[in-house]
Short mmCIF file of C-alpha atoms in Angstrom, two decimals:
data_model
loop_
_atom_site.label_atom_id
_atom_site.label_comp_id
_atom_site.label_asym_id
_atom_site.label_seq_id
_atom_site.Cartn_x
_atom_site.Cartn_y
_atom_site.Cartn_z
CA UNK A 298 -0.15 -0.18 0.21
CA UNK A 299 2.99 2.28 0.99
CA UNK A 300 4.30 1.81 -2.49
CA UNK A 301 1.11 2.61 -4.14
CA UNK A 302 1.03 6.03 -2.43
CA UNK A 303 4.68 6.53 -3.23
CA UNK A 304 3.87 5.78 -7.01
CA UNK A 305 0.98 8.03 -6.85
CA UNK A 306 2.87 10.93 -5.22
CA UNK A 307 5.50 10.60 -8.00
CA UNK A 308 2.98 10.81 -10.50
CA UNK A 309 1.33 14.00 -9.26
CA UNK A 310 4.93 15.50 -8.80
CA UNK A 311 5.64 14.98 -12.33
CA UNK A 312 2.47 16.16 -13.53
CA UNK A 313 2.85 19.23 -11.25
CA UNK A 314 6.37 19.72 -12.96
CA UNK A 315 4.74 19.11 -16.59
CA UNK A 316 2.00 21.68 -15.86
CA UNK A 317 4.70 24.16 -14.41
CA UNK A 318 6.70 23.64 -17.70
CA UNK A 319 3.83 24.48 -19.90
CA UNK A 320 2.71 27.49 -17.91
CA UNK A 321 6.19 28.81 -18.13
CA UNK A 322 6.24 28.17 -22.08
CA UNK A 323 3.04 29.91 -22.46
CA UNK A 324 4.22 33.02 -20.41
CA UNK A 325 7.53 33.14 -22.43
CA UNK A 326 5.57 33.04 -25.79
CA UNK A 327 3.27 35.89 -24.25
CA UNK A 328 5.81 37.96 -23.53
CA UNK A 329 7.68 37.48 -26.94
CA UNK A 330 4.17 38.10 -28.72
CA UNK A 331 3.61 41.34 -26.42
CA UNK A 332 7.02 42.63 -27.54
CA UNK A 333 6.36 42.03 -31.17
CA UNK A 334 3.09 43.67 -30.98
CA UNK A 335 4.59 46.71 -29.21
CA UNK A 336 7.44 46.98 -31.70
CA UNK A 337 4.96 46.97 -34.52
CA UNK A 338 2.65 49.48 -33.21
CA UNK A 339 5.47 51.64 -32.37
CA UNK A 340 6.53 51.31 -36.02
CA UNK A 341 3.06 52.07 -37.45
CA UNK A 342 2.77 55.01 -35.24
CA UNK A 343 6.08 56.60 -36.37
CA UNK A 344 4.67 56.01 -39.92
CA UNK A 345 1.62 57.60 -39.11
CA UNK A 346 3.34 60.84 -37.64
CA UNK A 347 5.79 60.58 -40.52
CA UNK A 348 2.96 60.96 -43.08
CA UNK A 349 1.13 63.40 -40.98
CA UNK A 350 4.14 65.57 -41.18
CA UNK A 351 4.47 65.47 -44.65
CA UNK A 352 0.99 66.19 -45.37
CA UNK A 353 0.91 68.92 -43.09
CA UNK A 354 4.03 70.61 -44.65
CA UNK A 355 2.39 69.87 -48.23
CA UNK A 356 -0.57 71.71 -47.01
CA UNK A 357 1.42 74.83 -45.77
CA UNK A 358 3.30 74.54 -49.00
CA UNK A 359 0.20 74.88 -51.10
CA UNK A 360 -1.48 77.53 -48.99
CA UNK A 361 1.57 79.74 -49.12
CA UNK A 362 1.95 79.24 -53.04
CA UNK A 363 -2.06 80.14 -53.54
CA UNK A 364 -1.38 83.09 -51.14
CA UNK A 365 1.35 84.39 -53.51
CA UNK A 366 -0.19 83.77 -56.64
CA UNK A 367 -3.25 85.46 -55.62
CA UNK A 368 -1.13 88.45 -54.83
CA UNK A 369 0.79 88.52 -58.18
CA UNK A 370 -2.57 88.05 -60.07
CA UNK A 371 -4.12 90.80 -57.94
CA UNK A 372 -1.84 93.31 -59.84
CA UNK A 373 -2.87 92.04 -63.35
CA UNK A 374 -5.52 92.32 -65.58
CA UNK A 375 -6.41 90.60 -68.89
CA UNK A 376 -7.55 92.24 -72.01
CA UNK A 377 -9.47 90.56 -74.49
CA UNK A 378 -10.26 91.74 -78.18
CA UNK A 379 -6.97 93.86 -78.89
CA UNK A 380 -6.03 93.49 -82.50
CA UNK A 381 -2.83 91.95 -83.34
CA UNK A 382 -0.98 94.31 -85.11
CA UNK A 383 2.55 93.60 -84.24
CA UNK A 384 3.76 93.02 -80.70
CA UNK A 385 6.14 95.84 -80.81
CA UNK A 386 3.35 98.44 -80.86
CA UNK A 387 1.28 96.31 -78.02
CA UNK A 388 1.93 98.47 -75.02
CA UNK A 389 1.30 101.73 -77.20
CA UNK A 390 -2.03 99.86 -78.18
CA UNK A 391 -3.09 99.02 -74.68
CA UNK A 392 -2.19 102.36 -73.10
CA UNK A 393 -4.61 103.77 -75.68
CA UNK A 394 -7.54 101.55 -74.86
CA UNK A 395 -6.79 102.57 -71.22
CA UNK A 396 -6.79 106.11 -71.58
CA UNK A 397 -10.20 105.65 -73.47
CA UNK A 398 -11.57 103.88 -70.17
CA UNK A 399 -10.20 107.32 -68.37
CA UNK A 400 -7.17 105.62 -67.06
CA UNK A 401 -3.63 106.17 -67.41
CA UNK A 402 -1.66 103.74 -65.32
CA UNK A 403 1.74 102.75 -65.15
CA UNK A 404 2.22 99.80 -67.29
CA UNK A 405 4.78 97.30 -65.87
CA UNK A 406 4.54 94.74 -68.73
CA UNK A 407 2.26 93.39 -71.22
CA UNK A 408 2.35 90.38 -72.99
CA UNK A 409 0.16 87.92 -75.39
CA UNK A 410 -0.93 84.68 -73.72
CA UNK A 411 -0.71 81.65 -75.70
CA UNK A 412 0.53 80.57 -79.36
CA UNK A 413 -0.41 82.73 -82.02
CA UNK A 414 -2.90 81.29 -84.58
CA UNK A 415 -4.76 82.47 -87.80
CA UNK A 416 -8.18 83.66 -87.18
CA UNK A 417 -7.81 84.46 -83.61
CA UNK A 418 -6.77 87.15 -81.35
CA UNK A 419 -4.86 86.30 -78.10
CA UNK A 420 -5.78 87.94 -74.77
CA UNK A 421 -3.08 90.33 -73.45
CA UNK A 422 -1.84 90.12 -69.76
CA UNK A 423 -1.14 93.52 -68.08
CA UNK A 424 0.83 94.06 -65.17
CA UNK A 425 0.28 97.14 -63.37
CA UNK A 426 1.96 98.71 -60.33
CA UNK A 427 -0.63 97.92 -57.45
CA UNK A 428 -3.99 96.04 -56.77
CA UNK A 429 -5.60 99.39 -56.10
CA UNK A 430 -4.74 100.47 -59.92
CA UNK A 431 -6.35 97.17 -60.86
CA UNK A 432 -9.41 97.79 -59.34
CA UNK A 433 -9.46 101.26 -60.68
CA UNK A 434 -9.11 100.03 -64.09
CA UNK A 435 -11.89 97.58 -63.74
CA UNK A 436 -14.26 99.81 -62.46
CA UNK A 437 -14.04 101.89 -65.39
CA UNK A 438 -13.68 99.16 -67.85
CA UNK A 439 -17.55 99.95 -68.83
CA UNK A 440 -16.13 103.22 -70.36
CA UNK A 441 -15.30 101.22 -73.40
CA UNK A 442 -18.76 100.44 -74.55
CA UNK A 443 -18.72 103.98 -75.19
CA UNK A 444 -15.84 104.10 -77.42
CA UNK A 445 -16.72 103.05 -81.27
CA UNK A 446 -13.50 101.22 -81.57
CA UNK A 447 -13.26 99.53 -78.20
CA UNK A 448 -16.82 97.87 -77.94
CA UNK A 449 -15.41 94.72 -78.55
CA UNK A 450 -12.51 94.95 -75.79
CA UNK A 451 -12.97 93.76 -72.61
CA UNK A 452 -10.83 93.78 -69.36
CA UNK A 453 -11.04 91.19 -66.74
CA UNK A 454 -9.23 90.17 -63.71
CA UNK A 455 -6.51 87.80 -63.98
CA UNK A 456 -8.22 84.79 -62.53
CA UNK A 457 -6.71 81.26 -61.86
CA UNK A 458 -8.15 78.00 -63.72
CA UNK A 459 -10.64 77.42 -61.08
CA UNK A 460 -11.90 80.89 -61.02
CA UNK A 461 -12.23 80.89 -64.58
CA UNK A 462 -14.43 77.79 -64.45
CA UNK A 463 -16.60 79.37 -61.74
CA UNK A 464 -16.97 83.03 -63.55
CA UNK A 465 -18.00 80.96 -66.81
CA UNK A 466 -20.61 79.03 -64.82
CA UNK A 467 -21.98 82.53 -63.58
CA UNK A 468 -21.82 83.89 -67.20
CA UNK A 469 -23.81 80.98 -68.42
CA UNK A 470 -26.19 81.36 -65.51
CA UNK A 471 -26.55 85.06 -66.38
CA UNK A 472 -27.28 84.30 -69.82
CA UNK A 473 -30.06 82.03 -69.02
CA UNK A 474 -31.76 83.99 -66.45
CA UNK A 475 -31.72 87.00 -69.20
CA UNK A 476 -33.37 84.55 -71.62
CA UNK A 477 -35.87 83.32 -69.22
CA UNK A 478 -36.80 87.08 -68.07
CA UNK A 479 -36.31 89.43 -70.91
CA UNK A 480 -38.17 91.99 -68.99
CA UNK A 481 -35.77 92.21 -66.23
CA UNK A 482 -31.88 93.16 -65.76
CA UNK A 483 -29.20 90.87 -64.43
CA UNK A 484 -25.86 91.35 -63.27
CA UNK A 485 -23.01 89.64 -61.76
CA UNK A 486 -21.99 90.88 -58.35
CA UNK A 487 -19.28 88.95 -56.44
CA UNK A 488 -19.91 85.36 -56.92
CA UNK A 489 -23.42 85.19 -57.76
CA UNK A 490 -26.14 86.63 -60.42
CA UNK A 491 -28.48 89.47 -58.83
CA UNK A 492 -31.28 91.26 -60.51
CA UNK A 493 -30.74 95.21 -60.81
CA UNK A 494 -33.08 96.89 -58.61
CA UNK A 495 -34.57 99.29 -61.09
CA UNK A 496 -35.67 96.28 -63.12
CA UNK A 497 -38.12 94.87 -60.03
CA UNK A 498 -41.64 95.71 -60.92
#
């Protein structure tokens, strides 16, 4: 009987040692897994931070670029319909048109935009001394309608591609409203089409 008890005790001890070994193995594997997981998370966090930093820098760079471009464009006007009679006379021709609009600004530069093509008249970009001068020129551009030889010449702000698309949408809307309501007068004010007060019944 004593031998049987001793044999059972020995089996229990072996079982305990086996369980203890398995527990230690599981604990070691869990520590290893936790270490790998922590390393991967740290790596992914660093990648996210790096991407966020690059994205933020790009946004700031784009914003600065837009501000600079807007500032430069704010000192320019675009003139459409100026006959192409030799670019050596271009500045003189532009100055003459502006004078008929009641303006004699200092012209820093004027250049044709785009490639020359038969049957088409390229617009002219005119660089002036300040944005306030540009506003004055644009404000008085309507006076060209009163000059017989300048009625087909138009002066517009120097817009970006996105601004030109938005402006075209406004012009299309203006044309539609004038067609739908010929008894009323409409105009573009800012970024919307409005009805002139004197045409409201």
